[in-house]
Amino acid sequence: MAKTGFWKTGRSRYRLLICSFILLLSANFGAVAGVSKEVAAGLLIKADSDYFFTGMENSCTLEIPGLSPSEIGQTELPIFPAGTQLISLKKEEFLQDGSSKTGTRFHFWFSFTGSGEFAPDPFTVKIGWKTYKIPFEKVTVFENPSTIMPQMKIEFPGKDAEQKNGVKVFHADVGEKIRLNVNLCYFVQIMNFKWTIPADSIFKQTGRFSALDLTSPRSSEFSPEAVPVATFLWQPLVKGEYSSPAFELTATAYNGSRIKVPLPLFKVIVSERKLVATLSQEKSGESLLNSAFTEIQETLPSQNEKAELSLDDCKKLVQLRADERHALPFSSARQLRRQKEAYFGIESSANEAQIFPCFLFALLAFIFLLVALIFLFFKKYRRAVTSFFLTLAAFAGFLVFFYKASADFALCYGGKISPVPEEESSVFRNLASGERVKILERAGNWVYVSAAGEHGWVLSENIFEIK
């Protein structure tokens, strides 16, 4: 009996110990067993901003719900890539949204010396008996907005490029219509956009986007997206090697500075078109070369189509108006100028005051004065008086034409007219390319003009004086 009671008493003690251990294990199950599979799958060290920048503090956050900081075991940081420095790491308790439950939050602060993609190895955390590899969210590191400059990007849709010595090379055929897109990155506002037509080419603007609205700056918040500026149709007519069309684009950077954006490097190699005669064309006697030539001709602007005014075209219009000023009566200079303006869709403004009438009336005044003196010498007073009146009339005509010819006029190539000579001032309106203005005053790089009844200041680089 004593032996049997002993064993019963011993078994009861063992059972009591096992139950106590199970209760203790249950009370600390969260810390021992770690987190649930659903929570573990969602653990991610998230970036606190959309972009990271060099020369600045950038932060990431990891939140582990349901566990206090004391329940988190050992942690191990990965080896970060070159150019990445961990400034600080902080662990704290936080209250979960909409509940009284707490969790653990890790804060990471980094600094970067170079741009690129930030994707280090996972962060190791030990919870209870389990070890978790928690990944970092991938984020792109950009140059500091205070130092990054606007960048131009030129695309050729449908064309594949090959790299040669760091330069993109595209291939095309003679007469082929090449679509060209101009985009801009890392800027706040475009201040000026011009281009020069490539030699031996048909070059025409086919699209213009809101980024070219000189009166409306974009948001100053950083964005890496390329913004479309304009689209063009380029058709080389002669084989050879072409460099980039001479785009001249001035834009404001994030730091407020005004930058002349450099052109990206690329080349277009134009070869003779490979013509293969088809059976139907052989029978009809048609030449594929003629059809190719016809295709090129179809791209020339028609009489009802307005061609885009380039910088060289604007200078040619200025020269035509200068020729009109110095031309003799009944010359074709004025007619040529009007035809050129009509080709570019420019409404013909006032004619240029010619210099020839000034010389003519000055010569007549001198002759009438000489005749009056001769009549006076021979005491022919009536005729002398008449000659004096003719002299005064001729001199008055000289003054009228001299006043008209002495006014300074110029043609604009875009730009804006402002109430004060400051680049950041408000804008009355944008000046159209080829618009004729009257020069009233000059001050440094600014010119005070009269245009269509409005008076304001224009940058001298945007106008060309008619001499």
Tab-separated table of C-alpha atoms in Angstrom:
chain	number	residue	atom	x	y	z
A	1	MET	CA	0.000	0.000	0.000
A	2	ALA	CA	2.773	2.397	0.890
A	3	LYS	CA	4.506	1.744	-2.409
A	4	THR	CA	1.350	2.237	-4.373
A	5	GLY	CA	0.591	5.571	-2.624
A	6	PHE	CA	4.110	6.778	-3.269
A	7	TRP	CA	3.835	6.165	-6.990
A	8	LYS	CA	0.453	7.840	-7.070
A	9	THR	CA	1.883	10.842	-5.256
A	10	GLY	CA	4.932	10.973	-7.627
A	11	ARG	CA	2.816	10.806	-10.768
A	12	SER	CA	0.679	13.663	-9.476
A	13	ARG	CA	3.776	15.764	-8.952
A	14	TYR	CA	5.044	15.104	-12.471
A	15	ARG	CA	1.670	15.996	-13.926
A	16	LEU	CA	1.623	19.209	-11.919
A	17	LEU	CA	5.083	20.158	-13.190
A	18	ILE	CA	4.097	19.457	-16.804
A	19	CYS	CA	0.915	21.546	-16.509
A	20	SER	CA	2.861	24.440	-14.957
A	21	PHE	CA	5.393	24.340	-17.791
A	22	ILE	CA	2.627	24.342	-20.409
A	23	LEU	CA	0.933	27.323	-18.728
A	24	LEU	CA	4.226	29.199	-18.614
A	25	LEU	CA	4.911	28.370	-22.252
A	26	SER	CA	1.435	29.550	-23.266
A	27	ALA	CA	1.880	32.846	-21.430
A	28	ASN	CA	5.053	33.562	-23.421
A	29	PHE	CA	4.013	31.896	-26.668
A	30	GLY	CA	4.171	35.131	-28.655
A	31	ALA	CA	7.738	35.769	-27.675
A	32	VAL	CA	8.815	32.157	-28.092
A	33	ALA	CA	7.020	31.266	-31.306
A	34	GLY	CA	7.663	34.641	-33.012
A	35	VAL	CA	5.042	36.291	-35.224
A	36	SER	CA	2.338	34.761	-37.396
A	37	LYS	CA	3.049	33.795	-40.989
A	38	GLU	CA	0.765	36.566	-42.282
A	39	VAL	CA	2.587	39.241	-40.263
A	40	ALA	CA	6.016	37.836	-41.144
A	41	ALA	CA	5.177	37.894	-44.855
A	42	GLY	CA	4.256	41.596	-44.622
A	43	LEU	CA	7.368	42.766	-42.775
A	44	LEU	CA	9.231	45.312	-44.896
A	45	ILE	CA	11.581	48.197	-44.131
A	46	LYS	CA	9.774	50.988	-45.973
A	47	ALA	CA	11.265	54.240	-47.258
A	48	ASP	CA	9.738	57.324	-45.620
A	49	SER	CA	9.813	59.277	-48.913
A	50	ASP	CA	9.402	58.498	-52.593
A	51	TYR	CA	13.010	59.407	-53.414
A	52	PHE	CA	16.343	59.530	-51.598
A	53	PHE	CA	18.939	62.229	-52.257
A	54	THR	CA	22.685	62.577	-51.853
A	55	GLY	CA	23.966	64.973	-49.210
A	56	MET	CA	20.766	64.649	-47.142
A	57	GLU	CA	19.444	62.460	-44.314
A	58	ASN	CA	17.093	59.777	-45.649
A	59	SER	CA	15.011	57.553	-43.397
A	60	CYS	CA	13.348	54.116	-43.444
A	61	THR	CA	10.927	52.529	-40.956
A	62	LEU	CA	10.195	48.950	-39.887
A	63	GLU	CA	7.099	48.184	-37.791
A	64	ILE	CA	6.604	44.811	-36.033
A	65	PRO	CA	3.059	44.683	-34.614
A	66	GLY	CA	2.065	42.805	-31.459
A	67	LEU	CA	5.517	42.617	-29.854
A	68	SER	CA	7.075	45.064	-27.414
A	69	PRO	CA	10.758	46.084	-27.746
A	70	SER	CA	11.656	43.787	-24.832
A	71	GLU	CA	10.302	40.795	-26.772
A	72	ILE	CA	12.580	41.490	-29.733
A	73	GLY	CA	15.791	39.514	-29.554
A	74	GLN	CA	19.106	40.134	-31.237
A	75	THR	CA	19.352	42.124	-34.487
A	76	GLU	CA	22.061	42.139	-37.131
A	77	LEU	CA	22.683	44.842	-39.738
A	78	PRO	CA	23.826	43.892	-43.253
A	79	ILE	CA	26.937	45.212	-44.916
A	80	PHE	CA	25.745	48.274	-46.814
A	81	PRO	CA	26.987	49.111	-50.351
A	82	ALA	CA	29.838	51.549	-50.918
A	83	GLY	CA	28.693	55.147	-50.717
A	84	THR	CA	25.978	54.283	-48.142
A	85	GLN	CA	26.397	55.222	-44.489
A	86	LEU	CA	24.039	54.328	-41.634
A	87	ILE	CA	23.826	57.468	-39.514
A	88	SER	CA	21.536	56.187	-36.755
A	89	LEU	CA	19.259	53.297	-35.738
A	90	LYS	CA	16.521	53.681	-33.114
A	91	LYS	CA	14.126	51.111	-31.588
A	92	GLU	CA	10.928	52.280	-29.884
A	93	GLU	CA	7.463	51.140	-28.860
A	94	PHE	CA	4.413	52.385	-30.750
A	95	LEU	CA	0.643	52.094	-30.372
A	96	GLN	CA	-1.082	50.379	-33.287
A	97	ASP	CA	-3.752	52.404	-35.064
A	98	GLY	CA	-7.313	51.828	-33.833
A	99	SER	CA	-6.374	49.516	-30.972
A	100	SER	CA	-4.646	49.396	-27.600
A	101	LYS	CA	-2.066	46.891	-28.840
A	102	THR	CA	1.539	47.914	-29.035
A	103	GLY	CA	4.345	47.044	-31.392
A	104	THR	CA	8.020	47.740	-32.042
A	105	ARG	CA	9.262	50.312	-34.526
A	106	PHE	CA	12.800	50.596	-35.945
A	107	HIS	CA	13.979	53.899	-37.470
A	108	PHE	CA	16.963	53.895	-39.876
A	109	TRP	CA	18.736	57.061	-41.069
A	110	PHE	CA	21.110	56.935	-44.052
A	111	SER	CA	23.292	59.280	-46.058
A	112	PHE	CA	24.546	58.697	-49.628
A	113	THR	CA	27.511	59.987	-51.598
A	114	GLY	CA	26.335	58.829	-55.011
A	115	SER	CA	23.156	58.245	-56.971
A	116	GLY	CA	21.730	54.856	-57.918
A	117	GLU	CA	19.399	52.175	-56.588
A	118	PHE	CA	19.359	51.525	-52.824
A	119	ALA	CA	18.683	47.802	-52.273
A	120	PRO	CA	20.888	46.404	-49.466
A	121	ASP	CA	20.772	42.888	-48.002
A	122	PRO	CA	17.980	42.108	-45.489
A	123	PHE	CA	17.982	43.189	-41.839
A	124	THR	CA	18.174	40.184	-39.451
A	125	VAL	CA	15.854	40.098	-36.431
A	126	LYS	CA	15.563	37.227	-33.894
A	127	ILE	CA	12.176	36.795	-32.190
A	128	GLY	CA	11.902	33.902	-29.754
A	129	TRP	CA	13.265	30.786	-31.402
A	130	LYS	CA	12.958	32.135	-34.937
A	131	THR	CA	15.188	34.365	-37.069
A	132	TYR	CA	13.660	36.673	-39.730
A	133	LYS	CA	15.338	38.231	-42.757
A	134	ILE	CA	13.437	41.480	-43.346
A	135	PRO	CA	14.115	43.136	-46.739
A	136	PHE	CA	14.531	46.853	-47.471
A	137	GLU	CA	12.129	48.519	-49.908
A	138	LYS	CA	13.938	49.379	-53.142
A	139	VAL	CA	14.267	53.122	-53.669
A	140	THR	CA	16.245	55.260	-56.121
A	141	VAL	CA	18.852	57.720	-54.869
A	142	PHE	CA	19.079	60.935	-56.913
A	143	GLU	CA	21.521	63.803	-56.872
A	144	ASN	CA	20.634	66.540	-54.396
A	145	PRO	CA	18.010	68.873	-55.969
A	146	SER	CA	20.211	71.843	-55.049
A	147	THR	CA	22.948	70.545	-57.362
A	148	ILE	CA	21.110	68.563	-60.054
A	149	MET	CA	20.790	70.424	-63.354
A	150	PRO	CA	18.099	70.213	-66.078
A	151	GLN	CA	18.756	67.468	-68.629
A	152	MET	CA	17.483	67.235	-72.200
A	153	LYS	CA	16.490	63.880	-73.645
A	154	ILE	CA	15.962	63.343	-77.375
A	155	GLU	CA	14.079	60.271	-78.563
A	156	PHE	CA	13.553	58.732	-81.991
A	157	PRO	CA	10.381	56.610	-81.688
A	158	GLY	CA	10.693	53.401	-83.681
A	159	LYS	CA	14.477	53.733	-84.013
A	160	ASP	CA	16.982	51.513	-82.229
A	161	ALA	CA	20.279	53.079	-81.173
A	162	GLU	CA	23.715	51.557	-80.953
A	163	GLN	CA	26.466	52.854	-78.696
A	164	LYS	CA	29.789	53.909	-80.235
A	165	ASN	CA	32.374	55.526	-77.953
A	166	GLY	CA	29.645	56.722	-75.603
A	167	VAL	CA	27.578	58.282	-78.410
A	168	LYS	CA	24.176	57.003	-79.526
A	169	VAL	CA	24.071	56.289	-83.269
A	170	PHE	CA	20.838	56.003	-85.272
A	171	HIS	CA	20.463	54.908	-88.890
A	172	ALA	CA	18.023	56.245	-91.491
A	173	ASP	CA	17.533	56.416	-95.263
A	174	VAL	CA	17.559	59.457	-97.504
A	175	GLY	CA	14.066	60.954	-97.560
A	176	GLU	CA	12.870	58.928	-94.571
A	177	LYS	CA	10.533	60.748	-92.195
A	178	ILE	CA	12.102	60.591	-88.746
A	179	ARG	CA	10.010	61.423	-85.699
A	180	LEU	CA	11.945	63.253	-83.017
A	181	ASN	CA	10.761	63.980	-79.454
A	182	VAL	CA	12.400	66.521	-77.130
A	183	ASN	CA	11.931	65.902	-73.391
A	184	LEU	CA	13.306	67.666	-70.331
A	185	CYS	CA	14.048	66.443	-66.777
A	186	TYR	CA	14.841	68.128	-63.453
A	187	PHE	CA	13.533	71.637	-64.134
A	188	VAL	CA	10.965	74.109	-62.812
A	189	GLN	CA	10.310	76.340	-65.840
A	190	ILE	CA	11.434	76.673	-69.455
A	191	MET	CA	12.568	80.228	-70.201
A	192	ASN	CA	13.520	79.918	-73.864
A	193	PHE	CA	13.370	77.290	-76.628
A	194	LYS	CA	14.821	77.714	-80.120
A	195	TRP	CA	16.327	75.531	-82.801
A	196	THR	CA	18.183	75.704	-86.093
A	197	ILE	CA	17.106	73.609	-89.075
A	198	PRO	CA	19.749	70.984	-89.957
A	199	ALA	CA	21.419	71.438	-93.327
A	200	ASP	CA	19.980	69.591	-96.338
A	201	SER	CA	16.853	68.643	-94.421
A	202	ILE	CA	13.160	69.264	-94.069
A	203	PHE	CA	12.605	69.972	-90.385
A	204	LYS	CA	9.192	70.813	-89.021
A	205	GLN	CA	7.640	71.107	-85.568
A	206	THR	CA	4.589	68.850	-85.238
A	207	GLY	CA	3.719	69.215	-81.552
A	208	ARG	CA	4.088	71.668	-78.695
A	209	PHE	CA	3.342	70.839	-75.045
A	210	SER	CA	2.334	72.778	-71.944
A	211	ALA	CA	5.915	72.767	-70.645
A	212	LEU	CA	6.604	75.576	-73.155
A	213	ASP	CA	4.103	77.874	-71.420
A	214	LEU	CA	6.598	80.525	-70.285
A	215	THR	CA	4.076	82.102	-67.908
A	216	SER	CA	3.306	78.983	-65.846
A	217	PRO	CA	6.184	77.371	-63.905
A	218	ARG	CA	5.861	73.746	-62.824
A	219	SER	CA	5.787	72.655	-59.218
A	220	SER	CA	9.095	73.108	-57.414
A	221	GLU	CA	8.758	69.612	-55.918
A	222	PHE	CA	11.300	67.147	-57.266
A	223	SER	CA	10.214	64.772	-60.006
A	224	PRO	CA	12.448	62.451	-62.056
A	225	GLU	CA	9.892	62.114	-64.849
A	226	ALA	CA	10.855	63.337	-68.326
A	227	VAL	CA	8.418	66.070	-69.415
A	228	PRO	CA	7.603	66.314	-73.160
A	229	VAL	CA	8.534	69.678	-74.670
A	230	ALA	CA	7.999	69.385	-78.431
A	231	THR	CA	7.857	66.894	-81.296
A	232	PHE	CA	9.385	67.273	-84.759
A	233	LEU	CA	9.461	65.603	-88.146
A	234	TRP	CA	12.954	65.428	-89.621
A	235	GLN	CA	13.585	64.355	-93.196
A	236	PRO	CA	17.242	64.319	-94.346
A	237	LEU	CA	17.550	64.808	-98.106
A	238	VAL	CA	21.252	64.017	-98.542
A	239	LYS	CA	23.216	61.023	-97.317
A	240	GLY	CA	25.870	61.608	-94.707
A	241	GLU	CA	26.392	61.924	-90.974
A	242	TYR	CA	24.175	64.337	-89.056
A	243	SER	CA	24.614	65.541	-85.500
A	244	SER	CA	21.815	66.741	-83.246
A	245	PRO	CA	19.671	69.628	-84.481
A	246	ALA	CA	20.874	72.770	-82.726
A	247	PHE	CA	18.250	73.022	-80.001
A	248	GLU	CA	18.760	75.982	-77.688
A	249	LEU	CA	16.833	75.478	-74.449
A	250	THR	CA	17.147	77.577	-71.291
A	251	ALA	CA	15.421	76.386	-68.111
A	252	THR	CA	15.266	77.126	-64.388
A	253	ALA	CA	16.766	74.467	-62.096
A	254	TYR	CA	15.427	73.426	-58.686
A	255	ASN	CA	17.956	75.722	-56.999
A	256	GLY	CA	16.589	78.727	-58.931
A	257	SER	CA	19.523	79.150	-61.317
A	258	ARG	CA	18.920	79.676	-65.024
A	259	ILE	CA	20.738	77.028	-67.081
A	260	LYS	CA	21.393	76.652	-70.793
A	261	VAL	CA	20.674	72.937	-71.119
A	262	PRO	CA	23.421	71.023	-72.979
A	263	LEU	CA	22.509	68.849	-75.945
A	264	PRO	CA	22.729	65.074	-75.585
A	265	LEU	CA	25.313	63.444	-77.823
A	266	PHE	CA	24.022	61.387	-80.731
A	267	LYS	CA	24.521	60.950	-84.478
A	268	VAL	CA	22.237	60.020	-87.332
A	269	ILE	CA	23.868	58.207	-90.247
A	270	VAL	CA	21.807	58.632	-93.417
A	271	SER	CA	22.314	56.179	-96.266
A	272	GLU	CA	20.935	55.896	-99.767
A	273	ARG	CA	17.508	54.260	-99.806
A	274	LYS	CA	17.588	50.657	-101.047
A	275	LEU	CA	15.097	50.521	-103.887
A	276	VAL	CA	13.653	47.241	-105.107
A	277	ALA	CA	11.456	47.387	-108.178
A	278	THR	CA	8.224	45.431	-107.957
A	279	LEU	CA	6.707	43.461	-110.834
A	280	SER	CA	3.779	45.838	-111.250
A	281	GLN	CA	6.089	48.836	-111.451
A	282	GLU	CA	8.296	47.106	-113.988
A	283	LYS	CA	5.263	46.477	-116.177
A	284	SER	CA	4.011	50.024	-115.929
A	285	GLY	CA	7.475	51.451	-116.419
A	286	GLU	CA	7.293	53.473	-113.211
A	287	SER	CA	10.438	54.241	-111.310
A	288	LEU	CA	10.640	53.673	-107.595
A	289	LEU	CA	13.148	56.501	-107.456
A	290	ASN	CA	10.479	58.841	-108.770
A	291	SER	CA	7.993	57.594	-106.207
A	292	ALA	CA	10.531	58.133	-103.460
A	293	PHE	CA	11.154	61.652	-104.721
A	294	THR	CA	7.409	62.274	-104.789
A	295	GLU	CA	7.162	61.113	-101.184
A	296	ILE	CA	9.791	63.662	-100.216
A	297	GLN	CA	8.024	66.403	-102.105
A	298	GLU	CA	4.751	65.689	-100.302
A	299	THR	CA	6.298	66.751	-97.007
A	300	LEU	CA	7.024	70.266	-98.234
A	301	PRO	CA	4.598	72.799	-96.737
A	302	SER	CA	1.674	73.605	-99.014
A	303	GLN	CA	0.330	77.099	-99.595
A	304	ASN	CA	-2.297	76.629	-96.891
A	305	GLU	CA	0.140	75.152	-94.382
A	306	LYS	CA	2.143	77.286	-91.979
A	307	ALA	CA	5.825	76.363	-91.727
A	308	GLU	CA	7.664	76.657	-88.433
A	309	LEU	CA	9.884	79.755	-88.125
A	310	SER	CA	13.448	78.849	-87.153
A	311	LEU	CA	16.199	81.137	-85.921
A	312	ASP	CA	17.802	81.333	-89.375
A	313	ASP	CA	14.422	82.072	-90.971
A	314	CYS	CA	13.879	84.917	-88.517
A	315	LYS	CA	17.262	86.385	-89.426
A	316	LYS	CA	16.398	86.097	-93.129
A	317	LEU	CA	13.154	87.995	-92.544
A	318	VAL	CA	15.160	90.718	-90.789
A	319	GLN	CA	17.470	90.918	-93.813
A	320	LEU	CA	14.489	91.135	-96.198
A	321	ARG	CA	13.074	94.047	-94.202
A	322	ALA	CA	16.498	95.711	-94.225
A	323	ASP	CA	16.601	95.279	-98.020
A	324	GLU	CA	13.143	96.832	-98.183
A	325	ARG	CA	14.396	99.912	-96.260
A	326	HIS	CA	17.270	100.474	-98.673
A	327	ALA	CA	15.471	99.490	-101.898
A	328	LEU	CA	14.630	101.822	-104.767
A	329	PRO	CA	10.978	102.565	-105.633
A	330	PHE	CA	9.086	99.813	-107.496
A	331	SER	CA	11.609	97.132	-106.479
A	332	SER	CA	10.497	93.593	-105.592
A	333	ALA	CA	11.960	93.697	-102.071
A	334	ARG	CA	8.607	94.362	-100.381
A	335	GLN	CA	6.835	91.663	-102.380
A	336	LEU	CA	9.530	89.091	-101.522
A	337	ARG	CA	9.247	89.936	-97.842
A	338	ARG	CA	5.451	89.535	-97.878
A	339	GLN	CA	5.700	86.184	-99.647
A	340	LYS	CA	8.163	84.933	-97.032
A	341	GLU	CA	5.902	86.073	-94.189
A	342	ALA	CA	2.899	84.398	-95.804
A	343	TYR	CA	4.904	81.167	-96.068
A	344	PHE	CA	5.388	81.175	-92.298
A	345	GLY	CA	1.824	82.245	-91.567
A	346	ILE	CA	2.855	85.712	-90.310
A	347	GLU	CA	0.313	88.460	-90.837
A	348	SER	CA	1.996	91.245	-92.797
A	349	SER	CA	2.602	94.169	-90.459
A	350	ALA	CA	3.533	97.739	-91.391
A	351	ASN	CA	5.891	98.270	-94.295
A	352	GLU	CA	9.415	99.450	-93.656
A	353	ALA	CA	10.049	103.170	-94.098
A	354	GLN	CA	12.396	103.555	-97.067
A	355	ILE	CA	15.528	105.666	-96.946
A	356	PHE	CA	15.467	106.641	-100.634
A	357	PRO	CA	12.741	109.368	-100.224
A	358	CYS	CA	14.927	111.064	-97.591
A	359	PHE	CA	17.779	111.445	-100.093
A	360	LEU	CA	15.358	112.453	-102.841
A	361	PHE	CA	13.734	115.300	-100.843
A	362	ALA	CA	17.101	116.422	-99.482
A	363	LEU	CA	18.420	116.645	-103.046
A	364	LEU	CA	15.303	118.558	-104.196
A	365	ALA	CA	15.628	120.991	-101.281
A	366	PHE	CA	19.260	121.643	-102.207
A	367	ILE	CA	18.430	122.176	-105.908
A	368	PHE	CA	15.479	124.536	-105.157
A	369	LEU	CA	17.660	126.530	-102.746
A	370	LEU	CA	20.403	126.838	-105.360
A	371	VAL	CA	17.875	127.964	-107.991
A	372	ALA	CA	16.398	130.525	-105.557
A	373	LEU	CA	19.847	131.994	-104.936
A	374	ILE	CA	20.495	132.206	-108.658
A	375	PHE	CA	17.162	134.037	-109.222
A	376	LEU	CA	17.952	136.329	-106.328
A	377	PHE	CA	21.355	137.115	-107.820
A	378	PHE	CA	19.713	138.118	-111.108
A	379	LYS	CA	17.030	140.083	-109.204
A	380	LYS	CA	14.214	137.822	-110.323
A	381	TYR	CA	12.462	138.171	-106.987
A	382	ARG	CA	9.161	136.461	-107.811
A	383	ARG	CA	10.879	133.377	-109.111
A	384	ALA	CA	13.285	133.488	-106.156
A	385	VAL	CA	10.363	133.533	-103.693
A	386	THR	CA	8.700	130.625	-105.508
A	387	SER	CA	11.940	128.671	-105.385
A	388	PHE	CA	12.261	129.375	-101.648
A	389	PHE	CA	8.758	128.018	-101.039
A	390	LEU	CA	9.618	124.908	-103.045
A	391	THR	CA	12.782	124.614	-100.969
A	392	LEU	CA	10.745	124.709	-97.742
A	393	ALA	CA	8.269	122.142	-99.102
A	394	ALA	CA	11.085	119.783	-100.110
A	395	PHE	CA	12.766	120.255	-96.733
A	396	ALA	CA	9.489	119.492	-94.942
A	397	GLY	CA	9.174	116.280	-96.997
A	398	PHE	CA	12.725	115.399	-96.022
A	399	LEU	CA	11.911	115.866	-92.306
A	400	VAL	CA	8.779	113.688	-92.561
A	401	PHE	CA	10.556	110.776	-94.271
A	402	PHE	CA	13.654	111.189	-92.087
A	403	TYR	CA	11.493	110.909	-88.940
A	404	LYS	CA	9.893	107.702	-90.245
A	405	ALA	CA	13.208	106.180	-91.343
A	406	SER	CA	15.038	107.042	-88.112
A	407	ALA	CA	12.694	104.944	-85.913
A	408	ASP	CA	14.271	101.685	-84.749
A	409	PHE	CA	12.302	98.492	-85.376
A	410	ALA	CA	13.122	94.843	-84.780
A	411	LEU	CA	11.717	91.325	-85.229
A	412	CYS	CA	11.148	89.042	-82.246
A	413	TYR	CA	12.071	85.412	-82.016
A	414	GLY	CA	9.728	84.412	-79.221
A	415	GLY	CA	10.287	85.539	-75.655
A	416	LYS	CA	8.038	87.506	-73.326
A	417	ILE	CA	7.230	91.168	-72.781
A	418	SER	CA	7.379	92.220	-69.114
A	419	PRO	CA	6.501	95.425	-67.222
A	420	VAL	CA	9.973	95.621	-65.616
A	421	PRO	CA	13.396	94.442	-66.832
A	422	GLU	CA	13.581	91.403	-64.537
A	423	GLU	CA	13.446	87.731	-65.542
A	424	GLU	CA	11.194	86.780	-62.613
A	425	SER	CA	8.683	89.574	-63.210
A	426	SER	CA	5.114	89.086	-64.395
A	427	VAL	CA	4.434	88.724	-68.114
A	428	PHE	CA	2.104	90.843	-70.250
A	429	ARG	CA	2.094	88.200	-72.978
A	430	ASN	CA	4.373	85.995	-75.054
A	431	LEU	CA	5.732	87.484	-78.275
A	432	ALA	CA	5.187	85.534	-81.468
A	433	SER	CA	8.162	84.604	-83.625
A	434	GLY	CA	8.441	87.101	-86.488
A	435	GLU	CA	6.442	89.813	-84.679
A	436	ARG	CA	7.604	93.388	-85.468
A	437	VAL	CA	8.225	95.722	-82.502
A	438	LYS	CA	9.422	99.323	-82.120
A	439	ILE	CA	12.527	99.906	-80.012
A	440	LEU	CA	12.105	102.815	-77.581
A	441	GLU	CA	14.906	102.397	-75.044
A	442	ARG	CA	17.821	100.157	-74.088
A	443	ALA	CA	19.109	99.179	-70.643
A	444	GLY	CA	21.846	96.546	-70.431
A	445	ASN	CA	20.513	93.244	-71.764
A	446	TRP	CA	16.952	94.591	-71.920
A	447	VAL	CA	15.117	96.585	-74.579
A	448	TYR	CA	11.969	98.652	-73.999
A	449	VAL	CA	9.634	98.108	-76.965
A	450	SER	CA	6.181	98.878	-78.254
A	451	ALA	CA	4.305	95.863	-79.596
A	452	ALA	CA	0.668	95.838	-80.722
A	453	GLY	CA	-0.210	98.775	-78.462
A	454	GLU	CA	1.617	97.324	-75.422
A	455	HIS	CA	4.838	98.663	-73.942
A	456	GLY	CA	7.278	96.539	-71.987
A	457	TRP	CA	10.752	95.077	-71.636
A	458	VAL	CA	12.186	92.263	-73.752
A	459	LEU	CA	15.530	90.475	-73.503
A	460	SER	CA	17.831	91.741	-76.242
A	461	GLU	CA	18.767	88.164	-77.166
A	462	ASN	CA	15.186	87.593	-78.358
A	463	ILE	CA	15.038	90.432	-80.887
A	464	PHE	CA	16.939	91.279	-84.076
A	465	GLU	CA	17.163	94.921	-85.133
A	466	ILE	CA	16.235	95.926	-88.681
A	467	LYS	CA	19.078	98.122	-89.924
